[in-house]
C-alpha positions as a printed Julia matrix, in Angstrom:
289×3 Matrix{Float64}:
  28.75  -31.81   -3.67
  25.8   -33.53   -5.07
  22.61  -33.36   -3.58
  20.29  -36.99   -3.33
  17.2   -37.08   -4.7
  17.1   -33.48   -6.15
  15.16  -32.6    -8.83
  16.48  -29.7   -11.69
  12.58  -28.52  -13.48
  14.43  -25.78  -15.13
  17.16  -23.86  -15.83
  17.49  -20.42  -18.06
  20.22  -18.28  -18.6
  20.14  -15.24  -16.97
  21.94  -11.77  -16.71
  24.91  -14.16  -17.43
  23.5   -15.95  -14.09
  21.5   -18.96  -14.36
  17.56  -19.04  -13.42
  16.9   -22.49  -12.48
  13.44  -24.68  -10.65
  13.93  -27.46   -8.62
  12.07  -30.18   -7.29
  13.25  -32.68   -3.69
  12.07  -35.13   -1.02
  11.76  -33.03    2.19
  12.51  -34.81    5.46
   9.96  -32.04    7.23
   7.04  -32.26    4.64
   7.42  -35.36    4.33
   6.7   -34.09    0.39
   8.18  -33.41   -2.7
   9.64  -29.54   -2.21
  10.17  -26.54   -5.06
  12.13  -24.32   -4.62
  13.55  -21.63   -7.2
  17.26  -20.47   -6.65
  19.13  -17.58   -8.39
  22.58  -18.17   -9.04
  24.85  -14.16  -10.08
  27.15  -14.79  -12.66
  29.77  -13.89   -9.73
  29.13  -17.38   -9.04
  31.86  -18.68  -10.86
  34.9   -17.18   -8.81
  33.17  -18.73   -5.25
  30.76  -19.01   -3.2
  28.05  -15.77   -3.3
  25.96  -14.24    0.05
  22.39  -15.47    0.07
  18.73  -14.28    0.36
  16.03  -15.85    0.68
  12.63  -14.81   -0.49
   9.55  -15.81    1.6
   6.08  -15.31   -0.89
   2.26  -14.53    0.63
  -0.73  -16.13    0.93
  -2.02  -18.68   -2.79
   1.94  -18.1    -3.44
   4.38  -21.2    -4.74
   8.46  -20.41   -5.68
   6.79  -19.2    -9.21
   5.11  -16.3    -8.16
   8.42  -14.5    -6.95
  10.7   -15.93   -9.29
   7.88  -14.62  -12.05
   6.68  -11.48  -12.03
   9.71   -9.47   -9.54
  12.12   -8.72  -11.43
  14.55   -9.13   -8.72
  17.81  -10.96  -11.05
  18.98   -7.96  -12.81
  19.98   -6.25   -9.68
  20.88   -9.87   -7.72
  23.51  -10.12  -10.93
  24.6    -6.33  -10.41
  25.13   -7.38   -6.91
  26.66  -10.31   -7.15
  23.43  -12.26   -4.86
  22.11  -15.13   -5.08
  18.09  -15.22   -4.68
  16.2   -18.45   -3.08
  12.46  -18.56   -3.37
  11.17  -22.08   -2.17
   7.15  -23.08   -1.98
   4.44  -21.57    0.93
   3.59  -24.84    1.58
   3.75  -28.45    0.66
   1.82  -29.89   -1.66
   0.29  -33.04   -3.47
   0.5   -36.95   -1.57
   3.42  -37.78    0.95
   5.6   -40.08    0.89
   3.18  -42.13    3.05
   0.84  -42.0     0.08
  -1.83  -39.39    2.12
  -2.86  -36.18    0.48
  -1.26  -33.11    1.8
  -4.87  -31.94    3.4
  -6.1   -27.8     2.4
  -9.24  -26.22    4.13
 -11.85  -28.57    4.15
 -13.77  -25.49    3.05
 -11.59  -24.0     0.27
 -10.53  -20.93    1.44
  -7.58  -19.34   -0.4
  -6.1   -18.13    3.41
  -5.51  -21.59    5.54
  -4.13  -25.16    3.9
  -2.65  -25.41    0.76
  -0.86  -22.1    -0.67
  -0.37  -20.83    2.85
   0.99  -22.72    5.31
   2.13  -19.23    7.32
   5.76  -21.05    8.66
   5.02  -22.46   10.77
   5.58  -25.78   12.33
   1.95  -27.32   13.09
   1.03  -29.47   15.83
  -2.8   -29.71   15.56
  -4.46  -33.06   13.12
  -4.79  -33.09   10.34
  -1.64  -30.45    9.46
   1.07  -32.08   11.55
   2.08  -34.78    9.26
   3.08  -32.42    6.86
   2.86  -28.99    7.07
   6.25  -27.83    8.5
   7.44  -25.24    7.09
   9.49  -23.15   10.18
  11.53  -26.12    9.86
  11.99  -26.69    6.18
  12.93  -22.99    6.02
  15.01  -22.74    9.58
  16.87  -26.1     8.32
  16.32  -28.73    5.66
  16.28  -25.97    3.04
  19.72  -24.07    4.2
  21.68  -27.84    4.19
  20.96  -28.64    0.48
  21.43  -24.69   -0.62
  25.16  -25.07    1.33
  25.54  -28.32   -0.36
  24.23  -28.13   -4.01
  24.65  -24.29   -4.49
  28.02  -22.09   -4.4
  26.5   -19.94   -1.38
  28.17  -18.29    0.68
  25.79  -19.35    4.01
  28.33  -16.67    6.87
  26.13  -14.16    4.26
  22.91  -14.01    4.65
  19.94  -11.46    4.4
  15.73  -12.65    4.07
  12.52  -10.68    3.32
   9.48  -11.75    2.29
   6.06  -10.77    1.36
   2.79  -10.78    3.1
   2.35  -13.86    4.82
   6.23  -14.23    3.78
   6.75  -11.25    5.41
   5.4   -12.34    8.63
   8.17  -15.85    7.78
  10.78  -13.46    6.88
  10.38  -11.09   10.11
  10.45  -14.06   12.79
  12.91  -17.08   11.6
  14.96  -13.55   11.19
  14.32  -12.86   14.91
  14.64  -17.01   16.68
  17.76  -16.63   14.88
  19.98  -14.31   16.64
  23.49  -14.16   14.55
  22.16  -15.9    10.92
  20.36  -13.19    9.08
  22.68   -9.75    8.16
  19.42   -8.46    7.14
  16.18   -8.41    6.66
  13.52   -6.5     5.22
  10.24   -7.55    4.06
   7.03   -6.22    1.31
   3.76   -5.58    3.59
   4.17   -8.45    6.38
   1.86   -9.71    8.6
   3.47   -7.86   11.7
   1.87   -9.26   14.45
  -0.58  -12.51   13.42
  -1.82  -12.74   16.81
  -3.99   -9.14   15.72
  -5.43  -10.14   12.6
  -8.12  -12.13   11.2
  -5.54  -14.1     9.24
  -2.77  -14.65   11.31
  -6.28  -15.69   14.03
  -7.3   -18.3    11.59
  -3.75  -19.58   11.05
  -2.14  -19.81   14.04
  -5.28  -21.26   15.58
  -5.97  -23.81   13.16
  -1.47  -24.78   12.81
  -1.01  -24.41   16.78
  -4.77  -24.6    18.03
  -5.56  -22.16   20.62
  -3.54  -21.71   23.47
  -2.05  -17.83   22.4
   0.59  -18.02   24.29
   2.3   -20.75   21.98
   1.53  -18.58   19.38
   3.58  -15.72   20.06
   7.17  -17.86   19.6
   5.38  -17.13   15.86
   4.54  -13.4    16.08
   7.49  -10.63   15.05
   5.53   -7.89   17.43
   5.41   -9.84   20.65
   9.56  -11.75   19.39
   9.84   -8.56   19.81
   8.69   -7.66   22.94
   9.9   -10.87   24.65
  13.35   -9.82   24.02
  14.59  -10.46   20.39
  16.36   -8.62   17.97
  17.9    -9.06   14.99
  19.69   -6.55   12.04
  18.33   -3.55   10.98
  14.96   -3.8     9.75
  13.2    -2.18    5.91
   9.99   -2.33    5.24
   7.58   -1.29    2.43
   4.89   -0.55    3.01
   1.35    0.59    0.69
  -0.76    2.94    2.04
  -2.96    2.0    -0.58
  -2.91   -2.11    0.27
  -6.44   -2.69    1.03
  -4.89   -5.29    3.26
  -3.23   -2.13    5.37
  -5.72   -1.36    8.43
  -7.21   -4.61    8.91
  -4.25   -7.53    8.17
  -0.6    -5.82    8.18
  -1.29   -3.17   10.51
   2.92   -1.61   10.13
   1.85    0.85   13.16
   2.35   -2.15   15.84
   5.47   -3.01   14.5
   6.87    0.17   14.77
   5.13    0.97   18.51
   7.3    -2.9    19.57
  10.5    -1.82   17.34
   9.86    2.3    19.68
  10.02    0.9    21.99
  12.32   -1.64   21.71
  15.38   -0.29   20.68
  14.7    -2.28   17.9
  15.91   -0.5    14.69
  13.59   -0.48   11.89
  12.9     1.87    8.48
   9.04    1.78    7.27
   8.19    3.51    4.64
   4.98    3.97    4.1
   4.65    3.8     0.1
   1.16    6.54   -0.48
  -0.77    5.04   -4.1
   1.37    1.7    -4.23
  -1.13   -1.72   -2.82
  -0.6    -4.84   -2.04
   0.52   -6.11   -5.49
   3.77   -7.75   -7.47
   3.65   -3.94   -8.76
   4.51   -2.75   -5.33
   6.63   -5.41   -4.69
   8.91   -4.99   -8.16
   8.94   -1.02   -7.69
  10.85   -1.1    -4.23
  12.72   -4.53   -4.95
  15.92   -2.17   -6.15
  16.7    -1.24   -2.66
  15.23   -4.2    -0.89
  18.35   -5.89   -2.8
  20.77   -2.79   -2.75
  19.8    -2.57    1.68
  20.93   -6.3     2.2
  23.47   -6.23    0.03
  24.87   -3.56    1.73
  24.91   -5.51    4.75
  26.74   -8.51    3.35
  29.39   -7.32    2.51
  29.52   -5.36    5.6
């Protein structure tokens, strides 16, 4: 199937498959959005399972694609990897410049969409990352790539870990595997989350619960067994990430969780690359069941 207005920015042979960077006109964000797709060699024989990776604050689709070292193992396991950008950017279809934090902060605005659909001005016009990731981009992937959409997993890092957890919890049955590296587990209870959800969704904290993994679990949402790796030398672990809150909520609710506390590891892609194979094997096992 040919998807209208999808541009191939680059494509390279990689571990017997292909690593591509693409762009398309998004109806949700009203901007041109970029994303990367690694297609493993097994796709030459038919559709393959899909694992989504959602990146963290300040990132684009490039960070995971270049730094995570995921393609070798994805090729061995027969997994397609899809990595979208983290926010709308540039000028939209109405000629409006996508707004950024007025003070130029790195934790809000461009590169910090937080995987929500904003309701507050001026963000509501373009910042619709929840619907973009949940609905629009999957439809494009299903139409343009040899993807088995009945075998999907999702993972992410930091803000993207928050996105992976909340999107999986809000779409029961869609994702057969869920994992995260150093996720923001409770935006209701950390400065990054309070700034982002307050700015995008307004001051009513009850509306934030739909974008907080801990709150969703407390409110009855469930997803498959969650795998989390957290570096214990991460400077954000106590103030922003708070994995203990996720552990407590999962224990109370009976939500299966494997939480690996990794001594000496920080918040960087060195940490992600160190345990990427473990996560991809986790996803592959679940997607083949």
